[in-house]
mmCIF file of the C-alpha atoms, coordinates in Angstrom:
data_MODEL
# 
_entry.id   MODEL 
# 
loop_
_atom_site.group_PDB 
_atom_site.id 
_atom_site.type_symbol 
_atom_site.label_atom_id 
_atom_site.label_alt_id 
_atom_site.label_comp_id 
_atom_site.label_asym_id 
_atom_site.label_entity_id 
_atom_site.label_seq_id 
_atom_site.pdbx_PDB_ins_code 
_atom_site.Cartn_x 
_atom_site.Cartn_y 
_atom_site.Cartn_z 
_atom_site.occupancy 
_atom_site.B_iso_or_equiv 
_atom_site.pdbx_formal_charge 
_atom_site.auth_seq_id 
_atom_site.auth_comp_id 
_atom_site.auth_asym_id 
_atom_site.auth_atom_id 
_atom_site.pdbx_PDB_model_num 
ATOM 1   C CA . UNK A 1 1   ? 78.592 156.150 48.702 1.00 0.00 ? 1   UNK A CA 1 
ATOM 2   C CA . UNK A 1 2   ? 82.111 155.507 48.159 1.00 0.00 ? 2   UNK A CA 1 
ATOM 3   C CA . UNK A 1 3   ? 82.351 154.552 51.920 1.00 0.00 ? 3   UNK A CA 1 
ATOM 4   C CA . UNK A 1 4   ? 79.744 152.142 51.204 1.00 0.00 ? 4   UNK A CA 1 
ATOM 5   C CA . UNK A 1 5   ? 81.678 150.642 47.899 1.00 0.00 ? 5   UNK A CA 1 
ATOM 6   C CA . UNK A 1 6   ? 84.876 150.197 49.255 1.00 0.00 ? 6   UNK A CA 1 
ATOM 7   C CA . UNK A 1 7   ? 84.993 146.508 50.337 1.00 0.00 ? 7   UNK A CA 1 
ATOM 8   C CA . UNK A 1 8   ? 83.293 145.625 46.840 1.00 0.00 ? 8   UNK A CA 1 
ATOM 9   C CA . UNK A 1 9   ? 85.812 144.163 44.463 1.00 0.00 ? 9   UNK A CA 1 
ATOM 10  C CA . UNK A 1 10  ? 83.703 145.664 41.828 1.00 0.00 ? 10  UNK A CA 1 
ATOM 11  C CA . UNK A 1 11  ? 83.999 149.084 42.649 1.00 0.00 ? 11  UNK A CA 1 
ATOM 12  C CA . UNK A 1 12  ? 85.913 150.967 40.273 1.00 0.00 ? 12  UNK A CA 1 
ATOM 13  C CA . UNK A 1 13  ? 86.392 147.987 37.847 1.00 0.00 ? 13  UNK A CA 1 
ATOM 14  C CA . UNK A 1 14  ? 85.511 148.225 34.393 1.00 0.00 ? 14  UNK A CA 1 
ATOM 15  C CA . UNK A 1 15  ? 83.918 145.140 32.778 1.00 0.00 ? 15  UNK A CA 1 
ATOM 16  C CA . UNK A 1 16  ? 86.971 144.959 30.212 1.00 0.00 ? 16  UNK A CA 1 
ATOM 17  C CA . UNK A 1 17  ? 89.225 144.264 33.120 1.00 0.00 ? 17  UNK A CA 1 
ATOM 18  C CA . UNK A 1 18  ? 87.068 141.768 34.593 1.00 0.00 ? 18  UNK A CA 1 
ATOM 19  C CA . UNK A 1 19  ? 86.350 139.683 31.562 1.00 0.00 ? 19  UNK A CA 1 
ATOM 20  C CA . UNK A 1 20  ? 90.111 140.233 30.590 1.00 0.00 ? 20  UNK A CA 1 
ATOM 21  C CA . UNK A 1 21  ? 90.929 138.913 34.075 1.00 0.00 ? 21  UNK A CA 1 
ATOM 22  C CA . UNK A 1 22  ? 88.388 136.119 34.081 1.00 0.00 ? 22  UNK A CA 1 
ATOM 23  C CA . UNK A 1 23  ? 89.699 134.727 30.553 1.00 0.00 ? 23  UNK A CA 1 
ATOM 24  C CA . UNK A 1 24  ? 93.448 134.701 31.614 1.00 0.00 ? 24  UNK A CA 1 
ATOM 25  C CA . UNK A 1 25  ? 92.715 132.532 34.265 1.00 0.00 ? 25  UNK A CA 1 
ATOM 26  C CA . UNK A 1 26  ? 89.589 130.351 33.328 1.00 0.00 ? 26  UNK A CA 1 
ATOM 27  C CA . UNK A 1 27  ? 89.720 130.336 29.119 1.00 0.00 ? 27  UNK A CA 1 
ATOM 28  C CA . UNK A 1 28  ? 86.525 130.495 27.027 1.00 0.00 ? 28  UNK A CA 1 
ATOM 29  C CA . UNK A 1 29  ? 85.503 127.160 27.528 1.00 0.00 ? 29  UNK A CA 1 
ATOM 30  C CA . UNK A 1 30  ? 85.646 126.965 30.873 1.00 0.00 ? 30  UNK A CA 1 
ATOM 31  C CA . UNK A 1 31  ? 83.710 130.504 30.972 1.00 0.00 ? 31  UNK A CA 1 
ATOM 32  C CA . UNK A 1 32  ? 80.954 129.140 28.724 1.00 0.00 ? 32  UNK A CA 1 
ATOM 33  C CA . UNK A 1 33  ? 80.528 125.865 30.575 1.00 0.00 ? 33  UNK A CA 1 
ATOM 34  C CA . UNK A 1 34  ? 79.924 127.814 33.911 1.00 0.00 ? 34  UNK A CA 1 
ATOM 35  C CA . UNK A 1 35  ? 78.159 130.812 32.669 1.00 0.00 ? 35  UNK A CA 1 
ATOM 36  C CA . UNK A 1 36  ? 76.528 129.681 29.648 1.00 0.00 ? 36  UNK A CA 1 
ATOM 37  C CA . UNK A 1 37  ? 76.607 132.726 27.885 1.00 0.00 ? 37  UNK A CA 1 
ATOM 38  C CA . UNK A 1 38  ? 77.014 132.348 24.037 1.00 0.00 ? 38  UNK A CA 1 
ATOM 39  C CA . UNK A 1 39  ? 79.564 135.306 24.089 1.00 0.00 ? 39  UNK A CA 1 
ATOM 40  C CA . UNK A 1 40  ? 81.772 132.967 25.340 1.00 0.00 ? 40  UNK A CA 1 
ATOM 41  C CA . UNK A 1 41  ? 80.985 130.080 23.318 1.00 0.00 ? 41  UNK A CA 1 
ATOM 42  C CA . UNK A 1 42  ? 80.927 131.641 19.354 1.00 0.00 ? 42  UNK A CA 1 
ATOM 43  C CA . UNK A 1 43  ? 83.543 133.124 18.439 1.00 0.00 ? 43  UNK A CA 1 
ATOM 44  C CA . UNK A 1 44  ? 84.554 134.161 21.452 1.00 0.00 ? 44  UNK A CA 1 
ATOM 45  C CA . UNK A 1 45  ? 86.736 137.837 21.883 1.00 0.00 ? 45  UNK A CA 1 
ATOM 46  C CA . UNK A 1 46  ? 87.106 140.762 24.211 1.00 0.00 ? 46  UNK A CA 1 
ATOM 47  C CA . UNK A 1 47  ? 85.698 143.078 22.136 1.00 0.00 ? 47  UNK A CA 1 
ATOM 48  C CA . UNK A 1 48  ? 82.403 141.067 21.101 1.00 0.00 ? 48  UNK A CA 1 
ATOM 49  C CA . UNK A 1 49  ? 81.992 139.760 24.726 1.00 0.00 ? 49  UNK A CA 1 
ATOM 50  C CA . UNK A 1 50  ? 81.867 143.576 25.977 1.00 0.00 ? 50  UNK A CA 1 
ATOM 51  C CA . UNK A 1 51  ? 79.615 144.497 23.558 1.00 0.00 ? 51  UNK A CA 1 
ATOM 52  C CA . UNK A 1 52  ? 76.707 141.653 24.388 1.00 0.00 ? 52  UNK A CA 1 
ATOM 53  C CA . UNK A 1 53  ? 77.799 142.668 28.314 1.00 0.00 ? 53  UNK A CA 1 
ATOM 54  C CA . UNK A 1 54  ? 76.840 146.479 27.741 1.00 0.00 ? 54  UNK A CA 1 
ATOM 55  C CA . UNK A 1 55  ? 73.596 145.771 26.224 1.00 0.00 ? 55  UNK A CA 1 
ATOM 56  C CA . UNK A 1 56  ? 72.493 142.791 28.227 1.00 0.00 ? 56  UNK A CA 1 
ATOM 57  C CA . UNK A 1 57  ? 72.086 143.511 31.886 1.00 0.00 ? 57  UNK A CA 1 
ATOM 58  C CA . UNK A 1 58  ? 71.130 140.158 33.037 1.00 0.00 ? 58  UNK A CA 1 
ATOM 59  C CA . UNK A 1 59  ? 74.132 138.684 31.902 1.00 0.00 ? 59  UNK A CA 1 
ATOM 60  C CA . UNK A 1 60  ? 76.647 141.366 32.948 1.00 0.00 ? 60  UNK A CA 1 
ATOM 61  C CA . UNK A 1 61  ? 75.032 140.579 36.826 1.00 0.00 ? 61  UNK A CA 1 
ATOM 62  C CA . UNK A 1 62  ? 75.654 137.106 35.875 1.00 0.00 ? 62  UNK A CA 1 
ATOM 63  C CA . UNK A 1 63  ? 79.384 137.651 35.093 1.00 0.00 ? 63  UNK A CA 1 
ATOM 64  C CA . UNK A 1 64  ? 80.056 139.983 38.172 1.00 0.00 ? 64  UNK A CA 1 
ATOM 65  C CA . UNK A 1 65  ? 78.279 137.552 40.386 1.00 0.00 ? 65  UNK A CA 1 
ATOM 66  C CA . UNK A 1 66  ? 80.869 134.813 39.001 1.00 0.00 ? 66  UNK A CA 1 
ATOM 67  C CA . UNK A 1 67  ? 83.927 137.258 39.472 1.00 0.00 ? 67  UNK A CA 1 
ATOM 68  C CA . UNK A 1 68  ? 82.678 138.134 43.068 1.00 0.00 ? 68  UNK A CA 1 
ATOM 69  C CA . UNK A 1 69  ? 81.975 134.343 44.153 1.00 0.00 ? 69  UNK A CA 1 
ATOM 70  C CA . UNK A 1 70  ? 83.925 132.041 42.042 1.00 0.00 ? 70  UNK A CA 1 
ATOM 71  C CA . UNK A 1 71  ? 87.028 134.242 40.773 1.00 0.00 ? 71  UNK A CA 1 
ATOM 72  C CA . UNK A 1 72  ? 87.531 136.385 44.138 1.00 0.00 ? 72  UNK A CA 1 
ATOM 73  C CA . UNK A 1 73  ? 85.945 133.998 46.072 1.00 0.00 ? 73  UNK A CA 1 
ATOM 74  C CA . UNK A 1 74  ? 84.050 136.304 48.492 1.00 0.00 ? 74  UNK A CA 1 
ATOM 75  C CA . UNK A 1 75  ? 81.634 134.974 51.272 1.00 0.00 ? 75  UNK A CA 1 
ATOM 76  C CA . UNK A 1 76  ? 77.899 134.697 50.022 1.00 0.00 ? 76  UNK A CA 1 
ATOM 77  C CA . UNK A 1 77  ? 76.106 137.396 51.655 1.00 0.00 ? 77  UNK A CA 1 
ATOM 78  C CA . UNK A 1 78  ? 72.296 137.139 53.348 1.00 0.00 ? 78  UNK A CA 1 
ATOM 79  C CA . UNK A 1 79  ? 68.982 137.554 51.160 1.00 0.00 ? 79  UNK A CA 1 
ATOM 80  C CA . UNK A 1 80  ? 68.994 141.168 51.522 1.00 0.00 ? 80  UNK A CA 1 
ATOM 81  C CA . UNK A 1 81  ? 72.355 141.838 49.774 1.00 0.00 ? 81  UNK A CA 1 
ATOM 82  C CA . UNK A 1 82  ? 71.179 139.090 46.855 1.00 0.00 ? 82  UNK A CA 1 
ATOM 83  C CA . UNK A 1 83  ? 68.659 141.411 46.036 1.00 0.00 ? 83  UNK A CA 1 
ATOM 84  C CA . UNK A 1 84  ? 70.934 144.233 45.310 1.00 0.00 ? 84  UNK A CA 1 
ATOM 85  C CA . UNK A 1 85  ? 72.905 144.126 41.837 1.00 0.00 ? 85  UNK A CA 1 
ATOM 86  C CA . UNK A 1 86  ? 76.262 142.638 42.347 1.00 0.00 ? 86  UNK A CA 1 
ATOM 87  C CA . UNK A 1 87  ? 78.038 146.182 42.333 1.00 0.00 ? 87  UNK A CA 1 
ATOM 88  C CA . UNK A 1 88  ? 76.174 147.650 45.025 1.00 0.00 ? 88  UNK A CA 1 
ATOM 89  C CA . UNK A 1 89  ? 76.732 144.631 47.168 1.00 0.00 ? 89  UNK A CA 1 
ATOM 90  C CA . UNK A 1 90  ? 79.126 145.493 49.984 1.00 0.00 ? 90  UNK A CA 1 
ATOM 91  C CA . UNK A 1 91  ? 81.736 143.372 52.305 1.00 0.00 ? 91  UNK A CA 1 
ATOM 92  C CA . UNK A 1 92  ? 82.401 143.526 56.084 1.00 0.00 ? 92  UNK A CA 1 
ATOM 93  C CA . UNK A 1 93  ? 85.513 145.595 57.041 1.00 0.00 ? 93  UNK A CA 1 
ATOM 94  C CA . UNK A 1 94  ? 88.516 143.164 56.790 1.00 0.00 ? 94  UNK A CA 1 
ATOM 95  C CA . UNK A 1 95  ? 87.304 140.867 54.436 1.00 0.00 ? 95  UNK A CA 1 
ATOM 96  C CA . UNK A 1 96  ? 89.700 140.627 51.030 1.00 0.00 ? 96  UNK A CA 1 
ATOM 97  C CA . UNK A 1 97  ? 89.403 138.621 47.997 1.00 0.00 ? 97  UNK A CA 1 
ATOM 98  C CA . UNK A 1 98  ? 91.335 135.174 48.158 1.00 0.00 ? 98  UNK A CA 1 
ATOM 99  C CA . UNK A 1 99  ? 92.581 132.769 45.474 1.00 0.00 ? 99  UNK A CA 1 
ATOM 100 C CA . UNK A 1 100 ? 90.520 132.039 42.602 1.00 0.00 ? 100 UNK A CA 1 
ATOM 101 C CA . UNK A 1 101 ? 88.372 128.652 42.896 1.00 0.00 ? 101 UNK A CA 1 
ATOM 102 C CA . UNK A 1 102 ? 90.256 126.215 40.382 1.00 0.00 ? 102 UNK A CA 1 
ATOM 103 C CA . UNK A 1 103 ? 87.244 125.110 37.621 1.00 0.00 ? 103 UNK A CA 1 
ATOM 104 C CA . UNK A 1 104 ? 87.284 122.595 34.738 1.00 0.00 ? 104 UNK A CA 1 
ATOM 105 C CA . UNK A 1 105 ? 84.675 121.629 32.226 1.00 0.00 ? 105 UNK A CA 1 
ATOM 106 C CA . UNK A 1 106 ? 84.249 118.506 33.733 1.00 0.00 ? 106 UNK A CA 1 
ATOM 107 C CA . UNK A 1 107 ? 83.717 119.911 37.456 1.00 0.00 ? 107 UNK A CA 1 
ATOM 108 C CA . UNK A 1 108 ? 81.310 122.413 36.283 1.00 0.00 ? 108 UNK A CA 1 
ATOM 109 C CA . UNK A 1 109 ? 79.487 119.559 34.553 1.00 0.00 ? 109 UNK A CA 1 
ATOM 110 C CA . UNK A 1 110 ? 79.367 117.822 38.018 1.00 0.00 ? 110 UNK A CA 1 
ATOM 111 C CA . UNK A 1 111 ? 78.316 120.871 40.136 1.00 0.00 ? 111 UNK A CA 1 
ATOM 112 C CA . UNK A 1 112 ? 75.139 121.070 37.701 1.00 0.00 ? 112 UNK A CA 1 
ATOM 113 C CA . UNK A 1 113 ? 74.369 117.513 38.136 1.00 0.00 ? 113 UNK A CA 1 
ATOM 114 C CA . UNK A 1 114 ? 74.178 117.847 42.024 1.00 0.00 ? 114 UNK A CA 1 
ATOM 115 C CA . UNK A 1 115 ? 72.426 121.051 41.679 1.00 0.00 ? 115 UNK A CA 1 
ATOM 116 C CA . UNK A 1 116 ? 69.656 119.473 39.299 1.00 0.00 ? 116 UNK A CA 1 
ATOM 117 C CA . UNK A 1 117 ? 69.674 116.085 41.818 1.00 0.00 ? 117 UNK A CA 1 
ATOM 118 C CA . UNK A 1 118 ? 69.321 118.571 44.908 1.00 0.00 ? 118 UNK A CA 1 
ATOM 119 C CA . UNK A 1 119 ? 66.226 120.246 43.273 1.00 0.00 ? 119 UNK A CA 1 
ATOM 120 C CA . UNK A 1 120 ? 64.845 117.326 41.831 1.00 0.00 ? 120 UNK A CA 1 
ATOM 121 C CA . UNK A 1 121 ? 64.644 116.084 45.397 1.00 0.00 ? 121 UNK A CA 1 
ATOM 122 C CA . UNK A 1 122 ? 63.501 119.545 47.069 1.00 0.00 ? 122 UNK A CA 1 
ATOM 123 C CA . UNK A 1 123 ? 60.606 119.423 44.386 1.00 0.00 ? 123 UNK A CA 1 
ATOM 124 C CA . UNK A 1 124 ? 59.823 115.606 45.415 1.00 0.00 ? 124 UNK A CA 1 
ATOM 125 C CA . UNK A 1 125 ? 59.629 116.037 49.111 1.00 0.00 ? 125 UNK A CA 1 
ATOM 126 C CA . UNK A 1 126 ? 57.571 119.357 48.586 1.00 0.00 ? 126 UNK A CA 1 
ATOM 127 C CA . UNK A 1 127 ? 59.956 121.246 50.555 1.00 0.00 ? 127 UNK A CA 1 
ATOM 128 C CA . UNK A 1 128 ? 62.961 123.783 50.554 1.00 0.00 ? 128 UNK A CA 1 
ATOM 129 C CA . UNK A 1 129 ? 65.659 124.521 52.687 1.00 0.00 ? 129 UNK A CA 1 
ATOM 130 C CA . UNK A 1 130 ? 65.245 126.996 55.483 1.00 0.00 ? 130 UNK A CA 1 
ATOM 131 C CA . UNK A 1 131 ? 68.036 129.612 56.753 1.00 0.00 ? 131 UNK A CA 1 
ATOM 132 C CA . UNK A 1 132 ? 69.325 126.906 58.888 1.00 0.00 ? 132 UNK A CA 1 
ATOM 133 C CA . UNK A 1 133 ? 69.439 124.038 56.071 1.00 0.00 ? 133 UNK A CA 1 
ATOM 134 C CA . UNK A 1 134 ? 66.729 121.842 57.508 1.00 0.00 ? 134 UNK A CA 1 
ATOM 135 C CA . UNK A 1 135 ? 63.858 121.305 55.215 1.00 0.00 ? 135 UNK A CA 1 
ATOM 136 C CA . UNK A 1 136 ? 60.344 122.421 56.174 1.00 0.00 ? 136 UNK A CA 1 
ATOM 137 C CA . UNK A 1 137 ? 56.920 122.439 53.920 1.00 0.00 ? 137 UNK A CA 1 
ATOM 138 C CA . UNK A 1 138 ? 56.323 125.118 52.092 1.00 0.00 ? 138 UNK A CA 1 
ATOM 139 C CA . UNK A 1 139 ? 53.152 127.272 53.387 1.00 0.00 ? 139 UNK A CA 1 
ATOM 140 C CA . UNK A 1 140 ? 51.860 128.001 50.177 1.00 0.00 ? 140 UNK A CA 1 
ATOM 141 C CA . UNK A 1 141 ? 50.957 124.230 49.600 1.00 0.00 ? 141 UNK A CA 1 
ATOM 142 C CA . UNK A 1 142 ? 49.312 123.826 52.707 1.00 0.00 ? 142 UNK A CA 1 
ATOM 143 C CA . UNK A 1 143 ? 47.294 126.983 52.293 1.00 0.00 ? 143 UNK A CA 1 
ATOM 144 C CA . UNK A 1 144 ? 46.258 125.420 48.605 1.00 0.00 ? 144 UNK A CA 1 
ATOM 145 C CA . UNK A 1 145 ? 45.310 122.240 50.148 1.00 0.00 ? 145 UNK A CA 1 
ATOM 146 C CA . UNK A 1 146 ? 43.029 123.758 53.175 1.00 0.00 ? 146 UNK A CA 1 
ATOM 147 C CA . UNK A 1 147 ? 41.674 125.999 50.433 1.00 0.00 ? 147 UNK A CA 1 
ATOM 148 C CA . UNK A 1 148 ? 40.425 122.695 48.265 1.00 0.00 ? 148 UNK A CA 1 
ATOM 149 C CA . UNK A 1 149 ? 38.977 121.002 51.036 1.00 0.00 ? 149 UNK A CA 1 
ATOM 150 C CA . UNK A 1 150 ? 36.793 124.211 51.905 1.00 0.00 ? 150 UNK A CA 1 
ATOM 151 C CA . UNK A 1 151 ? 36.059 124.806 48.077 1.00 0.00 ? 151 UNK A CA 1 
ATOM 152 C CA . UNK A 1 152 ? 34.597 120.888 47.884 1.00 0.00 ? 152 UNK A CA 1 
ATOM 153 C CA . UNK A 1 153 ? 32.359 121.610 51.140 1.00 0.00 ? 153 UNK A CA 1 
ATOM 154 C CA . UNK A 1 154 ? 30.970 124.626 49.712 1.00 0.00 ? 154 UNK A CA 1 
ATOM 155 C CA . UNK A 1 155 ? 30.316 122.871 46.288 1.00 0.00 ? 155 UNK A CA 1 
ATOM 156 C CA . UNK A 1 156 ? 27.796 120.329 47.699 1.00 0.00 ? 156 UNK A CA 1 
ATOM 157 C CA . UNK A 1 157 ? 24.767 121.680 47.051 1.00 0.00 ? 157 UNK A CA 1 
ATOM 158 C CA . UNK A 1 158 ? 25.990 122.714 43.603 1.00 0.00 ? 158 UNK A CA 1 
ATOM 159 C CA . UNK A 1 159 ? 23.991 120.694 40.895 1.00 0.00 ? 159 UNK A CA 1 
ATOM 160 C CA . UNK A 1 160 ? 26.410 118.372 38.663 1.00 0.00 ? 160 UNK A CA 1 
ATOM 161 C CA . UNK A 1 161 ? 27.257 120.236 35.494 1.00 0.00 ? 161 UNK A CA 1 
ATOM 162 C CA . UNK A 1 162 ? 25.553 119.459 32.182 1.00 0.00 ? 162 UNK A CA 1 
ATOM 163 C CA . UNK A 1 163 ? 26.558 116.790 29.911 1.00 0.00 ? 163 UNK A CA 1 
ATOM 164 C CA . UNK A 1 164 ? 24.782 118.516 26.868 1.00 0.00 ? 164 UNK A CA 1 
ATOM 165 C CA . UNK A 1 165 ? 27.585 119.274 24.146 1.00 0.00 ? 165 UNK A CA 1 
ATOM 166 C CA . UNK A 1 166 ? 25.395 121.781 22.799 1.00 0.00 ? 166 UNK A CA 1 
ATOM 167 C CA . UNK A 1 167 ? 25.545 123.538 25.986 1.00 0.00 ? 167 UNK A CA 1 
ATOM 168 C CA . UNK A 1 168 ? 29.402 125.448 26.358 1.00 0.00 ? 168 UNK A CA 1 
ATOM 169 C CA . UNK A 1 169 ? 28.488 126.485 29.809 1.00 0.00 ? 169 UNK A CA 1 
ATOM 170 C CA . UNK A 1 170 ? 27.773 123.273 31.595 1.00 0.00 ? 170 UNK A CA 1 
ATOM 171 C CA . UNK A 1 171 ? 24.548 124.757 33.120 1.00 0.00 ? 171 UNK A CA 1 
# 
């Protein structure tokens, strides 16, 4: 297991050290803006933050991912890698952490707005990007449309529902 983890910057790193590095570099306000965790906003302290992260696994994973991909600027992995927890992910030999990404509260707000706009555009087009960056229609939407058409043709011989308000089943 150690052999698989030697290329992960989180391997052997304590949560206390990780949070301290993040706070020293970014500050509490930027961490709150980026991660939206109240432990960075309401009465922020290293002790209270660590207590929250120890109890809350999803928050700890969010902080670890931020540490990997924003602070250490590690390359994004495959979809299979993202199914693993951040501490279980590995990186290819020769990949070393780079300088942290410079962030400001304003830059984070711009990034959120762009992500929201991209998401709304994707919903409007009823498609999602595939692994090559091109949009394609979702198969489940086509299935639902075809299924609806089949159900309409099957139900032609059915009598119309009753309009009698005292009949709750419409028969």
